[in-house]
Amino acid sequence: KTMKYVRLALVAGSSAVIASIIAARFRKNREAQELIEILNALRALNKATYLVVSDRDGNKFSVRGLRSFLKSQGLDTNGSSLLEQARQVLLWAESQNCGQKKLLRHTLIRGAINGNELTGRLDQMLKAYKQQTLDYGRHSRYGDEWKISCYLVVLEKWKPKILPHPPMVDCLSDIMNQCVRVYEKWYSDRFSQPKVRASVMNCFLTRYSASDARESQLKKHIDGANVDGSVILACPTHDPYEGGALKVWDKRRFLPSKKHDEKEDSVYLYDDLRPGDVILLGARLWHQALPITRGTRFALVLFLRLQYDK
């Protein structure tokens, strides 16, 4: 029995070590992503400061450049991490109102996708639509109760495993690819990042129905800590709807923070979306689809991962 308990203790200890390593890697990846976001924001906000604090290639922060700049502004760098120093620089740049730009991390683009082309595919889209139940996990608001979407792309890790629905892939895969290009162009222009490439993590057509309160809305949420950006494409419908506005909380300042404080956010409401209009969202932006009160609403949604080429 003693040996049995020893083995169990060793297994438990190993599991704890593995969990600790995974958590450390996750934090490291999150910090690396935040550093990229801050650098991109700084490049768009104040090009001169960006050149001082970035490395020779302009792809990441220079440790020496950061410290030198902060000291030149009378800011303390003792004991602060690279991420904390980067946050300080961005706060300084925003306090100077450099460039007089308001760097919102979302936008609405009217007619980004040809609305007539979408409407011409409505019958095919309705025929292809099939509800597929997906388990978003215990940390999601919906858990395993998300049942109103039909998938074109699905992450392999989802359990229970579901596959993309071939008829929907045939119907909308080229539209999905157009949405990716739209996002890449917006992100490149907004954050002066010309070499960004987006890949699709998840893509699905969601149907909101007023006939069932559980399927009429999507409550306030973010699309996931590992999602770098999202696209919401307004699609045509056979059953005109009322309500269903999209609500977005966007920070007045770009600076990512560890804690979400709604007092620092401005709320944007989009209640007149037409087929072909897209809402583009940056990472970890809170948003909500308000309930529809009549009819049926369709939206094509993409979750994206971004890569930055040298």
mmCIF file of C-alpha atoms in Angstrom:
data_model
loop_
_atom_site.group_PDB
_atom_site.id
_atom_site.type_symbol
_atom_site.label_atom_id
_atom_site.label_comp_id
_atom_site.label_asym_id
_atom_site.label_seq_id
_atom_site.Cartn_x
_atom_site.Cartn_y
_atom_site.Cartn_z
ATOM 1 C CA LYS A 1 0.000 0.000 0.000
ATOM 2 C CA THR A 2 2.844 2.360 0.828
ATOM 3 C CA MET A 3 4.342 1.922 -2.633
ATOM 4 C CA LYS A 4 0.925 2.465 -4.192
ATOM 5 C CA TYR A 5 0.550 5.778 -2.396
ATOM 6 C CA VAL A 6 4.079 6.755 -3.404
ATOM 7 C CA ARG A 7 3.284 6.040 -7.064
ATOM 8 C CA LEU A 8 0.060 8.020 -6.845
ATOM 9 C CA ALA A 9 1.934 10.912 -5.267
ATOM 10 C CA LEU A 10 4.536 10.826 -8.034
ATOM 11 C CA VAL A 11 1.823 10.815 -10.702
ATOM 12 C CA ALA A 12 0.051 13.727 -9.017
ATOM 13 C CA GLY A 13 3.328 15.609 -8.745
ATOM 14 C CA SER A 14 4.119 15.005 -12.415
ATOM 15 C CA SER A 15 0.654 16.205 -13.426
ATOM 16 C CA ALA A 16 1.139 19.385 -11.410
ATOM 17 C CA VAL A 17 4.501 20.027 -13.058
ATOM 18 C CA ILE A 18 3.044 19.476 -16.537
ATOM 19 C CA ALA A 19 0.124 21.795 -15.764
ATOM 20 C CA SER A 20 2.559 24.429 -14.516
ATOM 21 C CA ILE A 21 4.639 24.180 -17.709
ATOM 22 C CA ILE A 22 1.537 24.492 -19.917
ATOM 23 C CA ALA A 23 0.330 27.518 -17.940
ATOM 24 C CA ALA A 24 3.761 29.158 -18.230
ATOM 25 C CA ARG A 25 3.808 28.622 -21.997
ATOM 26 C CA PHE A 26 0.310 30.055 -22.307
ATOM 27 C CA ARG A 27 1.325 33.192 -20.370
ATOM 28 C CA LYS A 28 4.443 33.548 -22.509
ATOM 29 C CA ASN A 29 2.410 33.327 -25.723
ATOM 30 C CA ARG A 30 -0.108 35.856 -24.409
ATOM 31 C CA GLU A 31 2.685 38.280 -23.479
ATOM 32 C CA ALA A 32 4.337 37.869 -26.888
ATOM 33 C CA GLN A 33 1.023 38.593 -28.623
ATOM 34 C CA GLU A 34 0.426 41.671 -26.468
ATOM 35 C CA LEU A 35 3.906 42.994 -27.259
ATOM 36 C CA ILE A 36 3.150 42.681 -30.980
ATOM 37 C CA GLU A 37 -0.183 44.480 -30.531
ATOM 38 C CA ILE A 38 1.455 47.324 -28.576
ATOM 39 C CA LEU A 39 4.234 47.687 -31.157
ATOM 40 C CA ASN A 40 1.692 47.837 -34.001
ATOM 41 C CA ALA A 41 -0.366 50.427 -32.144
ATOM 42 C CA LEU A 42 2.723 52.505 -31.444
ATOM 43 C CA ARG A 43 3.768 52.362 -35.107
ATOM 44 C CA ALA A 44 0.375 53.755 -36.138
ATOM 45 C CA LEU A 45 0.279 56.315 -33.326
ATOM 46 C CA ASN A 46 3.805 57.758 -33.341
ATOM 47 C CA LYS A 47 6.250 56.554 -35.998
ATOM 48 C CA ALA A 48 9.246 58.395 -34.491
ATOM 49 C CA THR A 49 8.871 56.744 -31.085
ATOM 50 C CA TYR A 50 8.285 53.378 -32.741
ATOM 51 C CA LEU A 51 11.609 53.660 -34.576
ATOM 52 C CA VAL A 52 13.448 54.496 -31.351
ATOM 53 C CA VAL A 53 12.100 51.580 -29.287
ATOM 54 C CA SER A 54 11.969 48.827 -31.941
ATOM 55 C CA ASP A 55 14.826 46.640 -33.167
ATOM 56 C CA ARG A 56 16.677 47.053 -36.459
ATOM 57 C CA ASP A 57 14.038 45.068 -38.396
ATOM 58 C CA GLY A 58 11.142 46.852 -36.690
ATOM 59 C CA ASN A 59 9.494 43.547 -35.766
ATOM 60 C CA LYS A 60 9.952 43.610 -31.991
ATOM 61 C CA PHE A 61 10.962 45.872 -29.128
ATOM 62 C CA SER A 62 14.601 46.681 -28.456
ATOM 63 C CA VAL A 63 15.399 46.207 -24.762
ATOM 64 C CA ARG A 64 18.092 48.883 -24.882
ATOM 65 C CA GLY A 65 15.922 51.243 -26.929
ATOM 66 C CA LEU A 66 12.986 50.894 -24.534
ATOM 67 C CA ARG A 67 15.058 51.598 -21.442
ATOM 68 C CA SER A 68 16.835 54.533 -23.074
ATOM 69 C CA PHE A 69 13.570 56.114 -24.198
ATOM 70 C CA LEU A 70 11.856 55.704 -20.828
ATOM 71 C CA LYS A 71 14.848 57.212 -19.023
ATOM 72 C CA SER A 72 14.846 60.150 -21.434
ATOM 73 C CA GLN A 73 11.244 60.843 -20.417
ATOM 74 C CA GLY A 74 12.036 60.565 -16.716
ATOM 75 C CA LEU A 75 10.179 57.271 -16.312
ATOM 76 C CA ASP A 76 11.415 54.540 -13.973
ATOM 77 C CA THR A 77 12.468 51.197 -15.486
ATOM 78 C CA ASN A 78 13.859 49.522 -12.350
ATOM 79 C CA GLY A 79 12.394 46.073 -11.824
ATOM 80 C CA SER A 80 9.883 46.361 -14.654
ATOM 81 C CA SER A 81 9.510 43.676 -17.294
ATOM 82 C CA LEU A 82 9.757 44.215 -21.041
ATOM 83 C CA LEU A 83 5.958 44.103 -21.304
ATOM 84 C CA GLU A 84 5.500 46.659 -18.519
ATOM 85 C CA GLN A 85 8.021 48.973 -20.207
ATOM 86 C CA ALA A 86 6.216 48.619 -23.543
ATOM 87 C CA ARG A 87 2.937 49.529 -21.852
ATOM 88 C CA GLN A 88 4.596 52.614 -20.336
ATOM 89 C CA VAL A 89 5.800 53.796 -23.745
ATOM 90 C CA LEU A 90 2.366 53.396 -25.298
ATOM 91 C CA LEU A 91 0.719 55.231 -22.412
ATOM 92 C CA TRP A 92 3.236 58.060 -22.859
ATOM 93 C CA ALA A 93 2.537 58.248 -26.612
ATOM 94 C CA GLU A 94 -1.215 58.356 -26.041
ATOM 95 C CA SER A 95 -0.833 61.056 -23.387
ATOM 96 C CA GLN A 96 0.941 63.210 -25.988
ATOM 97 C CA ASN A 97 -1.966 62.716 -28.435
ATOM 98 C CA CYS A 98 0.628 61.932 -31.069
ATOM 99 C CA GLY A 99 -0.959 61.845 -34.496
ATOM 100 C CA GLN A 100 -4.377 62.699 -33.028
ATOM 101 C CA LYS A 101 -5.594 59.218 -33.938
ATOM 102 C CA LYS A 102 -8.273 57.269 -32.149
ATOM 103 C CA LEU A 103 -7.136 53.680 -32.522
ATOM 104 C CA LEU A 104 -10.377 51.764 -32.283
ATOM 105 C CA ARG A 105 -9.856 48.032 -32.596
ATOM 106 C CA HIS A 106 -13.004 47.371 -34.586
ATOM 107 C CA THR A 107 -14.753 48.809 -37.616
ATOM 108 C CA LEU A 108 -17.798 48.502 -39.845
ATOM 109 C CA ILE A 109 -17.191 48.260 -43.591
ATOM 110 C CA ARG A 110 -20.313 48.696 -45.697
ATOM 111 C CA GLY A 111 -20.565 46.459 -48.755
ATOM 112 C CA ALA A 112 -17.214 44.760 -48.172
ATOM 113 C CA ILE A 113 -18.696 41.659 -49.802
ATOM 114 C CA ASN A 114 -21.016 41.877 -52.816
ATOM 115 C CA GLY A 115 -24.521 41.860 -51.346
ATOM 116 C CA ASN A 116 -26.194 40.894 -54.621
ATOM 117 C CA GLU A 117 -23.922 37.869 -54.920
ATOM 118 C CA LEU A 118 -24.835 36.801 -51.385
ATOM 119 C CA THR A 119 -28.545 37.241 -52.056
ATOM 120 C CA GLY A 120 -28.190 35.135 -55.196
ATOM 121 C CA ARG A 121 -26.919 32.285 -53.015
ATOM 122 C CA LEU A 122 -29.683 32.502 -50.425
ATOM 123 C CA ASP A 123 -31.579 29.401 -51.598
ATOM 124 C CA GLN A 124 -28.363 27.352 -51.687
ATOM 125 C CA MET A 125 -27.395 28.656 -48.233
ATOM 126 C CA LEU A 126 -30.779 27.755 -46.726
ATOM 127 C CA LYS A 127 -30.616 24.279 -48.236
ATOM 128 C CA ALA A 128 -27.042 23.778 -46.983
ATOM 129 C CA TYR A 129 -27.723 24.963 -43.430
ATOM 130 C CA LYS A 130 -27.657 22.222 -40.797
ATOM 131 C CA GLN A 131 -27.504 22.730 -37.057
ATOM 132 C CA GLN A 132 -24.325 21.234 -35.570
ATOM 133 C CA THR A 133 -23.863 21.047 -31.806
ATOM 134 C CA LEU A 134 -20.434 22.160 -30.642
ATOM 135 C CA ASP A 135 -19.015 22.041 -27.109
ATOM 136 C CA TYR A 136 -17.118 25.279 -26.419
ATOM 137 C CA GLY A 137 -15.939 23.992 -23.033
ATOM 138 C CA ARG A 138 -16.736 24.650 -19.408
ATOM 139 C CA HIS A 139 -15.229 28.153 -19.470
ATOM 140 C CA SER A 140 -17.670 29.289 -22.164
ATOM 141 C CA ARG A 141 -21.006 30.883 -21.371
ATOM 142 C CA TYR A 142 -22.699 28.325 -23.622
ATOM 143 C CA GLY A 143 -20.663 25.197 -22.879
ATOM 144 C CA ASP A 144 -22.100 22.321 -24.907
ATOM 145 C CA GLU A 145 -25.378 24.121 -25.655
ATOM 146 C CA TRP A 146 -24.295 25.988 -28.813
ATOM 147 C CA LYS A 147 -26.562 24.515 -31.471
ATOM 148 C CA ILE A 148 -27.391 27.260 -33.970
ATOM 149 C CA SER A 149 -24.381 27.189 -36.298
ATOM 150 C CA CYS A 150 -23.289 25.260 -39.373
ATOM 151 C CA TYR A 151 -19.511 24.925 -39.850
ATOM 152 C CA LEU A 152 -17.133 25.529 -42.744
ATOM 153 C CA VAL A 153 -13.942 25.256 -40.648
ATOM 154 C CA VAL A 154 -13.601 23.602 -37.229
ATOM 155 C CA LEU A 155 -10.608 23.445 -34.914
ATOM 156 C CA GLU A 156 -9.406 19.863 -34.557
ATOM 157 C CA LYS A 157 -9.346 19.999 -30.759
ATOM 158 C CA TRP A 158 -13.106 20.437 -30.331
ATOM 159 C CA LYS A 159 -14.855 17.568 -28.575
ATOM 160 C CA PRO A 160 -17.089 15.932 -29.463
ATOM 161 C CA LYS A 161 -15.438 16.029 -32.860
ATOM 162 C CA ILE A 162 -17.547 17.543 -35.634
ATOM 163 C CA LEU A 163 -16.651 17.988 -39.275
ATOM 164 C CA PRO A 164 -17.242 20.901 -41.650
ATOM 165 C CA HIS A 165 -20.576 20.492 -43.450
ATOM 166 C CA PRO A 166 -19.670 19.939 -47.155
ATOM 167 C CA PRO A 167 -22.753 21.677 -48.663
ATOM 168 C CA MET A 168 -22.015 24.802 -46.629
ATOM 169 C CA VAL A 169 -18.334 24.643 -47.569
ATOM 170 C CA ASP A 170 -19.341 24.525 -51.246
ATOM 171 C CA CYS A 171 -21.727 27.435 -50.767
ATOM 172 C CA LEU A 172 -19.638 29.930 -48.796
ATOM 173 C CA SER A 173 -15.930 28.970 -48.760
ATOM 174 C CA ASP A 174 -15.021 31.586 -51.377
ATOM 175 C CA ILE A 175 -16.952 34.229 -49.401
ATOM 176 C CA MET A 176 -15.004 33.163 -46.303
ATOM 177 C CA ASN A 177 -11.736 33.710 -48.172
ATOM 178 C CA GLN A 178 -12.874 37.164 -49.289
ATOM 179 C CA CYS A 179 -13.564 38.028 -45.640
ATOM 180 C CA VAL A 180 -10.030 36.976 -44.702
ATOM 181 C CA ARG A 181 -8.560 39.337 -47.316
ATOM 182 C CA VAL A 182 -10.778 42.178 -46.079
ATOM 183 C CA TYR A 183 -9.533 41.654 -42.519
ATOM 184 C CA GLU A 184 -5.880 41.516 -43.565
ATOM 185 C CA LYS A 185 -6.182 44.803 -45.455
ATOM 186 C CA TRP A 186 -7.961 46.554 -42.591
ATOM 187 C CA TYR A 187 -5.468 45.329 -40.001
ATOM 188 C CA SER A 188 -2.490 46.295 -42.171
ATOM 189 C CA ASP A 189 -3.866 49.788 -42.802
ATOM 190 C CA ARG A 190 -5.008 50.387 -39.238
ATOM 191 C CA PHE A 191 -1.834 49.312 -37.478
ATOM 192 C CA SER A 192 0.735 49.948 -40.235
ATOM 193 C CA GLN A 193 1.545 46.242 -40.374
ATOM 194 C CA PRO A 194 1.952 45.465 -44.100
ATOM 195 C CA LYS A 195 3.045 41.837 -43.721
ATOM 196 C CA VAL A 196 0.212 40.305 -41.726
ATOM 197 C CA ARG A 197 -1.434 37.065 -42.834
ATOM 198 C CA ALA A 198 -4.651 35.649 -41.385
ATOM 199 C CA SER A 199 -5.630 31.989 -41.193
ATOM 200 C CA VAL A 200 -9.088 30.697 -40.283
ATOM 201 C CA MET A 201 -9.433 28.875 -36.968
ATOM 202 C CA ASN A 202 -13.225 28.544 -37.013
ATOM 203 C CA CYS A 203 -15.843 29.608 -39.545
ATOM 204 C CA PHE A 204 -19.565 29.061 -39.256
ATOM 205 C CA LEU A 205 -22.947 30.345 -40.402
ATOM 206 C CA THR A 206 -25.148 31.192 -37.413
ATOM 207 C CA ARG A 207 -28.929 31.390 -37.592
ATOM 208 C CA TYR A 208 -30.743 33.513 -35.009
ATOM 209 C CA SER A 209 -34.456 32.795 -34.672
ATOM 210 C CA ALA A 210 -37.089 34.857 -32.856
ATOM 211 C CA SER A 211 -39.196 31.734 -32.319
ATOM 212 C CA ASP A 212 -36.848 30.499 -29.561
ATOM 213 C CA ALA A 213 -35.503 32.908 -26.930
ATOM 214 C CA ARG A 214 -32.354 30.790 -26.512
ATOM 215 C CA GLU A 215 -31.592 31.121 -30.230
ATOM 216 C CA SER A 216 -32.508 34.788 -30.678
ATOM 217 C CA GLN A 217 -29.312 36.368 -29.354
ATOM 218 C CA LEU A 218 -25.674 35.996 -28.343
ATOM 219 C CA LYS A 219 -24.900 37.412 -24.913
ATOM 220 C CA LYS A 220 -21.901 39.610 -24.132
ATOM 221 C CA HIS A 221 -18.655 37.715 -24.692
ATOM 222 C CA ILE A 222 -15.209 37.690 -26.247
ATOM 223 C CA ASP A 223 -14.306 35.153 -28.919
ATOM 224 C CA GLY A 224 -11.531 33.466 -26.951
ATOM 225 C CA ALA A 225 -8.091 34.243 -25.580
ATOM 226 C CA ASN A 226 -6.386 32.515 -28.512
ATOM 227 C CA VAL A 227 -8.412 34.306 -31.211
ATOM 228 C CA ASP A 228 -6.455 37.176 -32.793
ATOM 229 C CA GLY A 229 -9.370 38.684 -34.708
ATOM 230 C CA SER A 230 -12.933 38.063 -35.859
ATOM 231 C CA VAL A 231 -15.180 38.833 -38.815
ATOM 232 C CA ILE A 232 -18.972 39.077 -38.691
ATOM 233 C CA LEU A 233 -20.587 39.171 -42.144
ATOM 234 C CA ALA A 234 -24.254 40.154 -42.462
ATOM 235 C CA CYS A 235 -26.047 37.627 -44.685
ATOM 236 C CA PRO A 236 -29.393 37.728 -46.504
ATOM 237 C CA THR A 237 -32.505 36.111 -45.054
ATOM 238 C CA HIS A 238 -35.777 34.698 -46.346
ATOM 239 C CA ASP A 239 -37.594 35.920 -43.225
ATOM 240 C CA PRO A 240 -36.974 39.658 -42.518
ATOM 241 C CA TYR A 241 -36.061 40.280 -38.883
ATOM 242 C CA GLU A 242 -36.373 43.053 -36.343
ATOM 243 C CA GLY A 243 -33.864 43.771 -33.571
ATOM 244 C CA GLY A 244 -30.569 41.910 -33.625
ATOM 245 C CA ALA A 245 -28.263 44.930 -33.354
ATOM 246 C CA LEU A 246 -24.584 44.256 -32.747
ATOM 247 C CA LYS A 247 -23.076 45.936 -29.699
ATOM 248 C CA VAL A 248 -19.282 46.410 -29.358
ATOM 249 C CA TRP A 249 -17.276 47.636 -26.378
ATOM 250 C CA ASP A 250 -14.062 49.244 -27.626
ATOM 251 C CA LYS A 251 -11.447 50.853 -25.423
ATOM 252 C CA ARG A 252 -10.870 54.573 -25.727
ATOM 253 C CA ARG A 253 -7.189 53.677 -25.522
ATOM 254 C CA PHE A 254 -5.628 50.780 -27.389
ATOM 255 C CA LEU A 255 -3.518 49.608 -24.462
ATOM 256 C CA PRO A 256 -4.430 46.019 -23.503
ATOM 257 C CA SER A 257 -4.930 45.659 -19.751
ATOM 258 C CA LYS A 258 -4.991 42.664 -17.462
ATOM 259 C CA LYS A 259 -8.367 43.636 -16.033
ATOM 260 C CA HIS A 260 -11.355 44.672 -18.112
ATOM 261 C CA ASP A 261 -12.828 47.962 -16.937
ATOM 262 C CA GLU A 262 -16.017 48.921 -18.771
ATOM 263 C CA LYS A 263 -15.662 52.508 -17.514
ATOM 264 C CA GLU A 264 -12.769 52.889 -19.960
ATOM 265 C CA ASP A 265 -14.845 51.606 -22.876
ATOM 266 C CA SER A 266 -17.081 53.316 -25.394
ATOM 267 C CA VAL A 267 -20.113 51.373 -26.599
ATOM 268 C CA TYR A 268 -20.892 51.174 -30.315
ATOM 269 C CA LEU A 269 -24.242 49.967 -31.643
ATOM 270 C CA TYR A 270 -24.795 48.718 -35.211
ATOM 271 C CA ASP A 271 -28.474 48.194 -35.940
ATOM 272 C CA ASP A 272 -28.747 48.561 -39.716
ATOM 273 C CA LEU A 273 -26.533 45.855 -41.172
ATOM 274 C CA ARG A 274 -27.248 44.876 -44.768
ATOM 275 C CA PRO A 275 -26.050 41.794 -46.689
ATOM 276 C CA GLY A 276 -22.369 42.254 -47.467
ATOM 277 C CA ASP A 277 -21.597 44.565 -44.521
ATOM 278 C CA VAL A 278 -18.847 43.313 -42.201
ATOM 279 C CA ILE A 279 -17.862 44.067 -38.633
ATOM 280 C CA LEU A 280 -14.148 43.469 -38.000
ATOM 281 C CA LEU A 281 -13.029 42.885 -34.420
ATOM 282 C CA GLY A 282 -9.577 42.901 -32.870
ATOM 283 C CA ALA A 283 -8.513 40.395 -30.234
ATOM 284 C CA ARG A 284 -10.437 40.123 -26.975
ATOM 285 C CA LEU A 285 -13.100 42.729 -27.717
ATOM 286 C CA TRP A 286 -16.370 42.348 -25.849
ATOM 287 C CA HIS A 287 -19.422 42.252 -28.107
ATOM 288 C CA GLN A 288 -23.029 41.115 -28.105
ATOM 289 C CA ALA A 289 -25.765 40.238 -30.600
ATOM 290 C CA LEU A 290 -28.972 41.697 -29.171
ATOM 291 C CA PRO A 291 -32.163 39.613 -29.412
ATOM 292 C CA ILE A 292 -34.196 39.623 -32.583
ATOM 293 C CA THR A 293 -37.916 40.045 -31.940
ATOM 294 C CA ARG A 294 -39.216 38.828 -35.272
ATOM 295 C CA GLY A 295 -37.949 36.801 -38.230
ATOM 296 C CA THR A 296 -34.617 35.048 -38.829
ATOM 297 C CA ARG A 297 -31.123 36.498 -38.991
ATOM 298 C CA PHE A 298 -28.026 34.880 -40.547
ATOM 299 C CA ALA A 299 -24.387 35.851 -39.979
ATOM 300 C CA LEU A 300 -21.156 34.289 -41.221
ATOM 301 C CA VAL A 301 -18.514 34.395 -38.466
ATOM 302 C CA LEU A 302 -14.769 33.830 -38.743
ATOM 303 C CA PHE A 303 -12.235 33.396 -35.926
ATOM 304 C CA LEU A 304 -8.741 34.275 -37.152
ATOM 305 C CA ARG A 305 -5.136 33.703 -36.170
ATOM 306 C CA LEU A 306 -2.611 36.303 -37.340
ATOM 307 C CA GLN A 307 0.973 35.766 -38.444
ATOM 308 C CA TYR A 308 3.506 38.534 -38.935
ATOM 309 C CA ASP A 309 6.030 37.943 -41.718
ATOM 310 C CA LYS A 310 9.491 39.441 -41.466
#
